[in-house]
């Protein structure tokens, strides 16, 4: 049976121009800080921007941005929470707060389906989607449910991360999903694994973000984050994708 929610999702996203999915396969490499910062950078550049946190168990964009997000407005569906800078924000945390959601496989898929089917996005130039780690359920669901997406891959400089990101890159290439490129985060000068991978997989190497020690003091305050060094780096990465 065809799930009617699947066709609704296309309608819900029809006014969104570009959907950038931030993914890695690996956890802890900076997907969430990059996603939140990319939304801030695009917002500063004057683009209408949305941020969708699809990390079901580990949602953290609301913690990074830190504006008291609250239950979204309902009107035959839900409207994204509007940050005071105009970014439209949706996360499972809008509904669950800081509680864990003890859901298994198919229930997770259903929750994602439901969230995508009920959220009515306004006209947006860019929607940034922050994914959980892993190359399973959520990645496959989002590829199946959302048309016209573009992936941004994030890796740290470590071989441990690069090996996992390679699996994701291979999967996406096999499925003919567009990849904008790869970002090396928390980069170490002595490593060339990410640059080598970019060459091997014919990916755009979108740039290097070093470890930024003041980032932690900016977490939870998007105004501080927006003016900080980390967002500067993210902004130069994101400009390569949008121009
Ligand atoms: N370039 C960086 N400089 C300093 N800290 C970073 C940097 N990138 C990520 N972090 C920190 O690393 C941790 C993991 O980042 P996070 O965005 O949660 O990763 P992911 O979403 O991939 O699991 C966070 O505490 C984040 O603040
Ligand atoms: Mg994350």
PDB file of C-alpha atoms and ligand atoms in Angstrom:
ATOM      1  CA  UNK A   1       0.000   0.000   0.000  1.00  0.00           C
ATOM      2  CA  UNK A   2       1.260   3.485  -0.787  1.00  0.00           C
ATOM      3  CA  UNK A   3       1.568   5.661   2.289  1.00  0.00           C
ATOM      4  CA  UNK A   4      -0.337   8.902   1.557  1.00  0.00           C
ATOM      5  CA  UNK A   5       2.148  10.804   3.699  1.00  0.00           C
ATOM      6  CA  UNK A   6       4.881  10.233   1.104  1.00  0.00           C
ATOM      7  CA  UNK A   7       3.117  12.321  -1.539  1.00  0.00           C
ATOM      8  CA  UNK A   8       2.212  14.966   1.032  1.00  0.00           C
ATOM      9  CA  UNK A   9       5.912  15.502   1.841  1.00  0.00           C
ATOM     10  CA  UNK A  10       6.626  16.728  -1.682  1.00  0.00           C
ATOM     11  CA  UNK A  11       3.865  19.302  -1.313  1.00  0.00           C
ATOM     12  CA  UNK A  12       5.189  20.427   2.077  1.00  0.00           C
ATOM     13  CA  UNK A  13       8.613  21.132   0.581  1.00  0.00           C
ATOM     14  CA  UNK A  14       7.499  22.597  -2.735  1.00  0.00           C
ATOM     15  CA  UNK A  15       8.548  26.173  -1.882  1.00  0.00           C
ATOM     16  CA  UNK A  16      12.026  25.162  -0.754  1.00  0.00           C
ATOM     17  CA  UNK A  17      14.613  25.915  -3.406  1.00  0.00           C
ATOM     18  CA  UNK A  18      17.630  23.850  -2.249  1.00  0.00           C
ATOM     19  CA  UNK A  19      17.888  21.146   0.405  1.00  0.00           C
ATOM     20  CA  UNK A  20      21.394  20.618   1.777  1.00  0.00           C
ATOM     21  CA  UNK A  21      21.829  17.458   3.838  1.00  0.00           C
ATOM     22  CA  UNK A  22      24.766  17.457   6.249  1.00  0.00           C
ATOM     23  CA  UNK A  23      25.913  13.907   6.746  1.00  0.00           C
ATOM     24  CA  UNK A  24      28.924  11.809   7.559  1.00  0.00           C
ATOM     25  CA  UNK A  25      28.103   8.316   8.662  1.00  0.00           C
ATOM     26  CA  UNK A  26      30.392   9.026  11.605  1.00  0.00           C
ATOM     27  CA  UNK A  27      29.366  10.619  14.909  1.00  0.00           C
ATOM     28  CA  UNK A  28      31.117  13.451  16.692  1.00  0.00           C
ATOM     29  CA  UNK A  29      32.705  14.997  13.593  1.00  0.00           C
ATOM     30  CA  UNK A  30      30.765  18.278  13.809  1.00  0.00           C
ATOM     31  CA  UNK A  31      27.618  17.726  11.720  1.00  0.00           C
ATOM     32  CA  UNK A  32      25.400  19.572  14.172  1.00  0.00           C
ATOM     33  CA  UNK A  33      27.670  22.559  14.798  1.00  0.00           C
ATOM     34  CA  UNK A  34      28.254  22.775  11.036  1.00  0.00           C
ATOM     35  CA  UNK A  35      24.502  22.577  10.232  1.00  0.00           C
ATOM     36  CA  UNK A  36      23.519  25.211  12.783  1.00  0.00           C
ATOM     37  CA  UNK A  37      26.395  27.457  11.688  1.00  0.00           C
ATOM     38  CA  UNK A  38      25.573  27.011   7.999  1.00  0.00           C
ATOM     39  CA  UNK A  39      22.007  28.144   8.716  1.00  0.00           C
ATOM     40  CA  UNK A  40      23.366  31.209  10.554  1.00  0.00           C
ATOM     41  CA  UNK A  41      25.853  31.992   7.756  1.00  0.00           C
ATOM     42  CA  UNK A  42      23.156  31.777   5.070  1.00  0.00           C
ATOM     43  CA  UNK A  43      20.830  33.906   7.190  1.00  0.00           C
ATOM     44  CA  UNK A  44      23.523  36.589   7.532  1.00  0.00           C
ATOM     45  CA  UNK A  45      24.046  36.492   3.744  1.00  0.00           C
ATOM     46  CA  UNK A  46      20.376  37.379   3.381  1.00  0.00           C
ATOM     47  CA  UNK A  47      18.970  34.011   2.339  1.00  0.00           C
ATOM     48  CA  UNK A  48      15.680  32.680   3.693  1.00  0.00           C
ATOM     49  CA  UNK A  49      16.897  29.649   5.556  1.00  0.00           C
ATOM     50  CA  UNK A  50      15.427  26.698   7.394  1.00  0.00           C
ATOM     51  CA  UNK A  51      17.091  24.173   9.684  1.00  0.00           C
ATOM     52  CA  UNK A  52      15.708  20.681  10.186  1.00  0.00           C
ATOM     53  CA  UNK A  53      17.295  18.511  12.857  1.00  0.00           C
ATOM     54  CA  UNK A  54      16.531  14.910  11.942  1.00  0.00           C
ATOM     55  CA  UNK A  55      18.816  13.378  14.548  1.00  0.00           C
ATOM     56  CA  UNK A  56      16.171  11.480  16.390  1.00  0.00           C
ATOM     57  CA  UNK A  57      17.988  10.348  19.533  1.00  0.00           C
ATOM     58  CA  UNK A  58      20.741  12.932  19.530  1.00  0.00           C
ATOM     59  CA  UNK A  59      19.081  16.182  18.436  1.00  0.00           C
ATOM     60  CA  UNK A  60      21.343  19.059  19.400  1.00  0.00           C
ATOM     61  CA  UNK A  61      20.740  22.039  17.109  1.00  0.00           C
ATOM     62  CA  UNK A  62      18.337  23.565  19.646  1.00  0.00           C
ATOM     63  CA  UNK A  63      21.123  23.352  22.241  1.00  0.00           C
ATOM     64  CA  UNK A  64      23.661  24.931  19.881  1.00  0.00           C
ATOM     65  CA  UNK A  65      21.388  27.821  18.856  1.00  0.00           C
ATOM     66  CA  UNK A  66      19.899  28.170  22.319  1.00  0.00           C
ATOM     67  CA  UNK A  67      16.834  30.247  21.703  1.00  0.00           C
ATOM     68  CA  UNK A  68      13.995  28.958  23.893  1.00  0.00           C
ATOM     69  CA  UNK A  69      12.343  26.890  21.198  1.00  0.00           C
ATOM     70  CA  UNK A  70       8.779  25.950  21.895  1.00  0.00           C
ATOM     71  CA  UNK A  71       5.968  23.819  20.581  1.00  0.00           C
ATOM     72  CA  UNK A  72       5.320  24.898  16.990  1.00  0.00           C
ATOM     73  CA  UNK A  73       2.132  26.536  15.874  1.00  0.00           C
ATOM     74  CA  UNK A  74      -0.502  24.187  14.516  1.00  0.00           C
ATOM     75  CA  UNK A  75      -2.669  25.054  11.533  1.00  0.00           C
ATOM     76  CA  UNK A  76      -3.656  21.910   9.644  1.00  0.00           C
ATOM     77  CA  UNK A  77      -0.046  20.890  10.187  1.00  0.00           C
ATOM     78  CA  UNK A  78       2.789  22.510  12.079  1.00  0.00           C
ATOM     79  CA  UNK A  79       4.672  25.684  11.265  1.00  0.00           C
ATOM     80  CA  UNK A  80       8.408  25.798  12.009  1.00  0.00           C
ATOM     81  CA  UNK A  81       9.572  27.647  15.101  1.00  0.00           C
ATOM     82  CA  UNK A  82      10.885  31.057  14.010  1.00  0.00           C
ATOM     83  CA  UNK A  83      14.123  32.199  15.604  1.00  0.00           C
ATOM     84  CA  UNK A  84      14.274  35.960  16.065  1.00  0.00           C
ATOM     85  CA  UNK A  85      16.738  36.246  13.148  1.00  0.00           C
ATOM     86  CA  UNK A  86      14.123  34.617  10.894  1.00  0.00           C
ATOM     87  CA  UNK A  87      15.562  31.081  10.636  1.00  0.00           C
ATOM     88  CA  UNK A  88      12.772  28.497  10.465  1.00  0.00           C
ATOM     89  CA  UNK A  89      13.598  25.638  12.799  1.00  0.00           C
ATOM     90  CA  UNK A  90      12.174  22.140  13.254  1.00  0.00           C
ATOM     91  CA  UNK A  91      13.472  19.361  15.486  1.00  0.00           C
ATOM     92  CA  UNK A  92      12.012  16.387  17.318  1.00  0.00           C
ATOM     93  CA  UNK A  93      13.067  18.267  20.444  1.00  0.00           C
ATOM     94  CA  UNK A  94      10.296  20.772  19.789  1.00  0.00           C
ATOM     95  CA  UNK A  95       7.937  18.000  20.821  1.00  0.00           C
ATOM     96  CA  UNK A  96       9.911  15.933  23.283  1.00  0.00           C
ATOM     97  CA  UNK A  97      12.199  18.394  25.043  1.00  0.00           C
ATOM     98  CA  UNK A  98      15.207  16.587  26.471  1.00  0.00           C
ATOM     99  CA  UNK A  99      13.516  13.203  26.929  1.00  0.00           C
ATOM    100  CA  UNK A 100      14.831  10.178  25.078  1.00  0.00           C
ATOM    101  CA  UNK A 101      12.526   8.583  22.529  1.00  0.00           C
ATOM    102  CA  UNK A 102      12.625   4.833  22.989  1.00  0.00           C
ATOM    103  CA  UNK A 103      11.716   3.941  19.409  1.00  0.00           C
ATOM    104  CA  UNK A 104      12.891   1.065  17.259  1.00  0.00           C
ATOM    105  CA  UNK A 105      13.475   0.825  13.495  1.00  0.00           C
ATOM    106  CA  UNK A 106      10.086   1.090  11.857  1.00  0.00           C
ATOM    107  CA  UNK A 107       8.812   3.468  14.534  1.00  0.00           C
ATOM    108  CA  UNK A 108      11.725   5.815  13.852  1.00  0.00           C
ATOM    109  CA  UNK A 109      10.882   5.748  10.151  1.00  0.00           C
ATOM    110  CA  UNK A 110       7.277   6.534  10.999  1.00  0.00           C
ATOM    111  CA  UNK A 111       8.265   9.435  13.219  1.00  0.00           C
ATOM    112  CA  UNK A 112      10.406  10.931  10.435  1.00  0.00           C
ATOM    113  CA  UNK A 113       7.594  10.408   7.931  1.00  0.00           C
ATOM    114  CA  UNK A 114       5.153  12.051  10.292  1.00  0.00           C
ATOM    115  CA  UNK A 115       7.408  15.036  10.997  1.00  0.00           C
ATOM    116  CA  UNK A 116       8.039  15.618   7.286  1.00  0.00           C
ATOM    117  CA  UNK A 117       4.379  15.162   6.425  1.00  0.00           C
ATOM    118  CA  UNK A 118       3.011  17.604   8.998  1.00  0.00           C
ATOM    119  CA  UNK A 119       5.608  20.391   8.714  1.00  0.00           C
ATOM    120  CA  UNK A 120       4.550  23.199   6.396  1.00  0.00           C
ATOM    121  CA  UNK A 121       7.703  24.996   5.247  1.00  0.00           C
ATOM    122  CA  UNK A 122       7.426  28.558   3.959  1.00  0.00           C
ATOM    123  CA  UNK A 123       9.295  29.696   0.901  1.00  0.00           C
ATOM    124  CA  UNK A 124      13.000  29.078   1.563  1.00  0.00           C
ATOM    125  CA  UNK A 125      16.190  29.587  -0.407  1.00  0.00           C
ATOM    126  CA  UNK A 126      17.910  26.872   1.613  1.00  0.00           C
ATOM    127  CA  UNK A 127      16.887  24.145   4.013  1.00  0.00           C
ATOM    128  CA  UNK A 128      19.765  22.613   5.976  1.00  0.00           C
ATOM    129  CA  UNK A 129      19.106  19.082   7.220  1.00  0.00           C
ATOM    130  CA  UNK A 130      21.218  17.748  10.091  1.00  0.00           C
ATOM    131  CA  UNK A 131      21.405  13.943  10.080  1.00  0.00           C
ATOM    132  CA  UNK A 132      22.311  11.477  12.817  1.00  0.00           C
ATOM    133  CA  UNK A 133      25.437   9.321  12.534  1.00  0.00           C
ATOM    134  CA  UNK A 134      25.126   6.007  10.772  1.00  0.00           C
ATOM    135  CA  UNK A 135      24.403   4.973   7.221  1.00  0.00           C
ATOM    136  CA  UNK A 136      21.188   3.188   8.044  1.00  0.00           C
ATOM    137  CA  UNK A 137      17.581   4.016   8.573  1.00  0.00           C
ATOM    138  CA  UNK A 138      17.546   7.812   8.660  1.00  0.00           C
ATOM    139  CA  UNK A 139      19.813   8.331   5.640  1.00  0.00           C
ATOM    140  CA  UNK A 140      17.877   5.837   3.538  1.00  0.00           C
ATOM    141  CA  UNK A 141      14.534   7.245   4.697  1.00  0.00           C
ATOM    142  CA  UNK A 142      15.435  10.780   3.811  1.00  0.00           C
ATOM    143  CA  UNK A 143      16.721   9.742   0.370  1.00  0.00           C
ATOM    144  CA  UNK A 144      13.459   7.917  -0.213  1.00  0.00           C
ATOM    145  CA  UNK A 145      11.188  10.653   1.128  1.00  0.00           C
ATOM    146  CA  UNK A 146      12.776  13.900  -0.055  1.00  0.00           C
ATOM    147  CA  UNK A 147      13.358  14.644  -3.684  1.00  0.00           C
ATOM    148  CA  UNK A 148      16.116  16.912  -4.946  1.00  0.00           C
ATOM    149  CA  UNK A 149      18.542  16.750  -2.109  1.00  0.00           C
ATOM    150  CA  UNK A 150      22.244  17.517  -2.130  1.00  0.00           C
ATOM    151  CA  UNK A 151      24.672  16.032   0.382  1.00  0.00           C
ATOM    152  CA  UNK A 152      27.496  17.810   2.174  1.00  0.00           C
ATOM    153  CA  UNK A 153      29.868  15.271   3.716  1.00  0.00           C
ATOM    154  CA  UNK A 154      31.790  16.024   6.906  1.00  0.00           C
ATOM    155  CA  UNK A 155      34.837  14.167   8.120  1.00  0.00           C
ATOM    156  CA  UNK A 156      37.524  14.710  10.692  1.00  0.00           C
ATOM    157  CA  UNK A 157      41.128  14.210   9.562  1.00  0.00           C
ATOM    158  CA  UNK A 158      41.341  10.777  11.120  1.00  0.00           C
ATOM    159  CA  UNK A 159      41.474   7.609   9.067  1.00  0.00           C
ATOM    160  CA  UNK A 160      38.794   6.214  11.411  1.00  0.00           C
ATOM    161  CA  UNK A 161      36.376   8.875  10.222  1.00  0.00           C
ATOM    162  CA  UNK A 162      37.465   8.879   6.578  1.00  0.00           C
ATOM    163  CA  UNK A 163      36.930   5.128   6.231  1.00  0.00           C
ATOM    164  CA  UNK A 164      33.310   5.480   7.376  1.00  0.00           C
ATOM    165  CA  UNK A 165      32.616   8.550   5.223  1.00  0.00           C
ATOM    166  CA  UNK A 166      33.932   6.618   2.214  1.00  0.00           C
ATOM    167  CA  UNK A 167      31.198   4.017   2.731  1.00  0.00           C
ATOM    168  CA  UNK A 168      28.553   6.744   2.735  1.00  0.00           C
ATOM    169  CA  UNK A 169      30.070   8.413  -0.354  1.00  0.00           C
ATOM    170  CA  UNK A 170      30.080   5.089  -2.201  1.00  0.00           C
ATOM    171  CA  UNK A 171      26.457   4.447  -1.254  1.00  0.00           C
ATOM    172  CA  UNK A 172      25.336   7.910  -2.404  1.00  0.00           C
ATOM    173  CA  UNK A 173      27.251   7.591  -5.668  1.00  0.00           C
ATOM    174  CA  UNK A 174      25.672   4.211  -6.314  1.00  0.00           C
ATOM    175  CA  UNK A 175      22.246   5.762  -5.813  1.00  0.00           C
ATOM    176  CA  UNK A 176      23.113   8.766  -8.019  1.00  0.00           C
ATOM    177  CA  UNK A 177      22.516  11.254  -5.196  1.00  0.00           C
ATOM    178  CA  UNK A 178      24.301  14.586  -5.753  1.00  0.00           C
ATOM    179  CA  UNK A 179      27.190  15.355  -3.390  1.00  0.00           C
ATOM    180  CA  UNK A 180      28.258  19.018  -3.162  1.00  0.00           C
ATOM    181  CA  UNK A 181      31.558  18.035  -1.622  1.00  0.00           C
ATOM    182  CA  UNK A 182      33.409  17.147   1.535  1.00  0.00           C
ATOM    183  CA  UNK A 183      34.468  19.331   4.472  1.00  0.00           C
ATOM    184  CA  UNK A 184      37.415  18.468   6.698  1.00  0.00           C
ATOM    185  CA  UNK A 185      36.554  19.504  10.252  1.00  0.00           C
ATOM    186  CA  UNK A 186      38.802  19.692  13.322  1.00  0.00           C
ATOM    187  CA  UNK A 187      41.544  19.359  10.758  1.00  0.00           C
ATOM    188  CA  UNK A 188      45.098  18.366  11.492  1.00  0.00           C
ATOM    189  CA  UNK A 189      47.870  19.655   9.207  1.00  0.00           C
ATOM    190  CA  UNK A 190      49.669  16.346   9.112  1.00  0.00           C
ATOM    191  CA  UNK A 191      46.836  14.345   7.573  1.00  0.00           C
ATOM    192  CA  UNK A 192      45.924  14.084   3.919  1.00  0.00           C
ATOM    193  CA  UNK A 193      43.299  11.326   4.193  1.00  0.00           C
ATOM    194  CA  UNK A 194      40.348  13.634   3.426  1.00  0.00           C
ATOM    195  CA  UNK A 195      42.081  15.322   0.485  1.00  0.00           C
ATOM    196  CA  UNK A 196      43.086  11.891  -0.845  1.00  0.00           C
ATOM    197  CA  UNK A 197      39.530  10.645  -0.451  1.00  0.00           C
ATOM    198  CA  UNK A 198      38.179  13.679  -2.321  1.00  0.00           C
ATOM    199  CA  UNK A 199      40.459  12.863  -5.224  1.00  0.00           C
ATOM    200  CA  UNK A 200      39.699   9.147  -5.146  1.00  0.00           C
ATOM    201  CA  UNK A 201      35.925   9.728  -5.189  1.00  0.00           C
ATOM    202  CA  UNK A 202      35.999  12.832  -7.455  1.00  0.00           C
ATOM    203  CA  UNK A 203      34.440  14.983  -4.736  1.00  0.00           C
ATOM    204  CA  UNK A 204      34.851  18.737  -4.339  1.00  0.00           C
ATOM    205  CA  UNK A 205      37.097  19.411  -1.391  1.00  0.00           C
ATOM    206  CA  UNK A 206      35.143  22.257   0.164  1.00  0.00           C
ATOM    207  CA  UNK A 207      37.696  23.300   2.754  1.00  0.00           C
ATOM    208  CA  UNK A 208      39.268  22.861   6.095  1.00  0.00           C
ATOM    209  CA  UNK A 209      37.938  23.933   9.464  1.00  0.00           C
ATOM    210  CA  UNK A 210      40.507  23.797  12.277  1.00  0.00           C
ATOM    211  CA  UNK A 211      39.719  23.067  15.904  1.00  0.00           C
ATOM    212  CA  UNK A 212      38.258  26.334  17.203  1.00  0.00           C
ATOM    213  CA  UNK A 213      38.787  26.447  20.959  1.00  0.00           C
ATOM    214  CA  UNK A 214      36.328  29.291  21.607  1.00  0.00           C
ATOM    215  CA  UNK A 215      33.451  27.379  19.927  1.00  0.00           C
ATOM    216  CA  UNK A 216      32.375  25.739  23.185  1.00  0.00           C
ATOM    217  CA  UNK A 217      31.830  29.144  24.833  1.00  0.00           C
ATOM    218  CA  UNK A 218      29.486  30.099  21.959  1.00  0.00           C
ATOM    219  CA  UNK A 219      27.263  26.998  22.206  1.00  0.00           C
ATOM    220  CA  UNK A 220      23.777  27.961  23.350  1.00  0.00           C
ATOM    221  CA  UNK A 221      23.890  31.528  22.063  1.00  0.00           C
ATOM    222  CA  UNK A 222      23.357  31.924  18.328  1.00  0.00           C
ATOM    223  CA  UNK A 223      24.155  35.653  18.442  1.00  0.00           C
ATOM    224  CA  UNK A 224      27.648  34.888  19.770  1.00  0.00           C
ATOM    225  CA  UNK A 225      28.064  31.903  17.457  1.00  0.00           C
ATOM    226  CA  UNK A 226      27.105  33.996  14.409  1.00  0.00           C
ATOM    227  CA  UNK A 227      29.928  36.488  15.085  1.00  0.00           C
ATOM    228  CA  UNK A 228      32.514  33.840  15.967  1.00  0.00           C
ATOM    229  CA  UNK A 229      35.422  32.250  14.131  1.00  0.00           C
ATOM    230  CA  UNK A 230      33.749  28.886  13.566  1.00  0.00           C
ATOM    231  CA  UNK A 231      30.864  30.432  11.595  1.00  0.00           C
ATOM    232  CA  UNK A 232      33.459  32.401   9.579  1.00  0.00           C
ATOM    233  CA  UNK A 233      34.984  29.108   8.442  1.00  0.00           C
ATOM    234  CA  UNK A 234      31.588  27.566   7.746  1.00  0.00           C
ATOM    235  CA  UNK A 235      30.582  30.658   5.799  1.00  0.00           C
ATOM    236  CA  UNK A 236      33.525  30.306   3.410  1.00  0.00           C
ATOM    237  CA  UNK A 237      32.633  26.646   2.884  1.00  0.00           C
ATOM    238  CA  UNK A 238      28.981  27.376   2.247  1.00  0.00           C
ATOM    239  CA  UNK A 239      29.730  30.215  -0.192  1.00  0.00           C
ATOM    240  CA  UNK A 240      31.379  27.699  -2.519  1.00  0.00           C
ATOM    241  CA  UNK A 241      28.152  25.744  -2.665  1.00  0.00           C
ATOM    242  CA  UNK A 242      25.765  28.638  -3.170  1.00  0.00           C
ATOM    243  CA  UNK A 243      27.602  30.721  -5.747  1.00  0.00           C
TER     244      UNK A 243
HETATM  245  N1  LIG B   1      35.993  22.783  14.502  1.00  0.00           N
HETATM  246  C1  LIG B   1      35.658  22.557  15.775  1.00  0.00           C
HETATM  247  N2  LIG B   1      36.319  23.165  16.778  1.00  0.00           N
HETATM  248  C2  LIG B   1      36.017  22.917  18.074  1.00  0.00           C
HETATM  249  N3  LIG B   1      35.050  22.076  18.477  1.00  0.00           N
HETATM  250  C3  LIG B   1      34.345  21.422  17.516  1.00  0.00           C
HETATM  251  C4  LIG B   1      34.611  21.643  16.134  1.00  0.00           C
HETATM  252  N4  LIG B   1      33.741  20.876  15.427  1.00  0.00           N
HETATM  253  C5  LIG B   1      32.994  20.221  16.326  1.00  0.00           C
HETATM  254  N5  LIG B   1      33.338  20.536  17.584  1.00  0.00           N
HETATM  255  C6  LIG B   1      32.778  20.002  18.832  1.00  0.00           C
HETATM  256  O1  LIG B   1      32.774  18.581  18.731  1.00  0.00           O
HETATM  257  C7  LIG B   1      31.619  18.026  19.359  1.00  0.00           C
HETATM  258  C8  LIG B   1      30.829  17.175  18.359  1.00  0.00           C
HETATM  259  O2  LIG B   1      30.205  18.030  17.402  1.00  0.00           O
HETATM  260  P1  LIG B   1      28.737  17.726  16.871  1.00  0.00           P
HETATM  261  O3  LIG B   1      28.369  18.850  15.966  1.00  0.00           O
HETATM  262  O4  LIG B   1      27.821  17.405  17.985  1.00  0.00           O
HETATM  263  O5  LIG B   1      29.048  16.400  16.020  1.00  0.00           O
HETATM  264  P2  LIG B   1      28.021  15.411  15.292  1.00  0.00           P
HETATM  265  O6  LIG B   1      26.746  16.147  15.077  1.00  0.00           O
HETATM  266  O7  LIG B   1      28.720  15.041  14.016  1.00  0.00           O
HETATM  267  O8  LIG B   1      27.882  14.220  16.174  1.00  0.00           O
HETATM  268  C9  LIG B   1      30.820  19.205  19.888  1.00  0.00           C
HETATM  269  O9  LIG B   1      31.136  19.399  21.238  1.00  0.00           O
HETATM  270  C10 LIG B   1      31.308  20.378  19.036  1.00  0.00           C
HETATM  271  O10 LIG B   1      31.177  21.606  19.695  1.00  0.00           O
HETATM  272 MG1  LIG B   2      24.755  15.746  15.636  1.00  0.00          MG
END
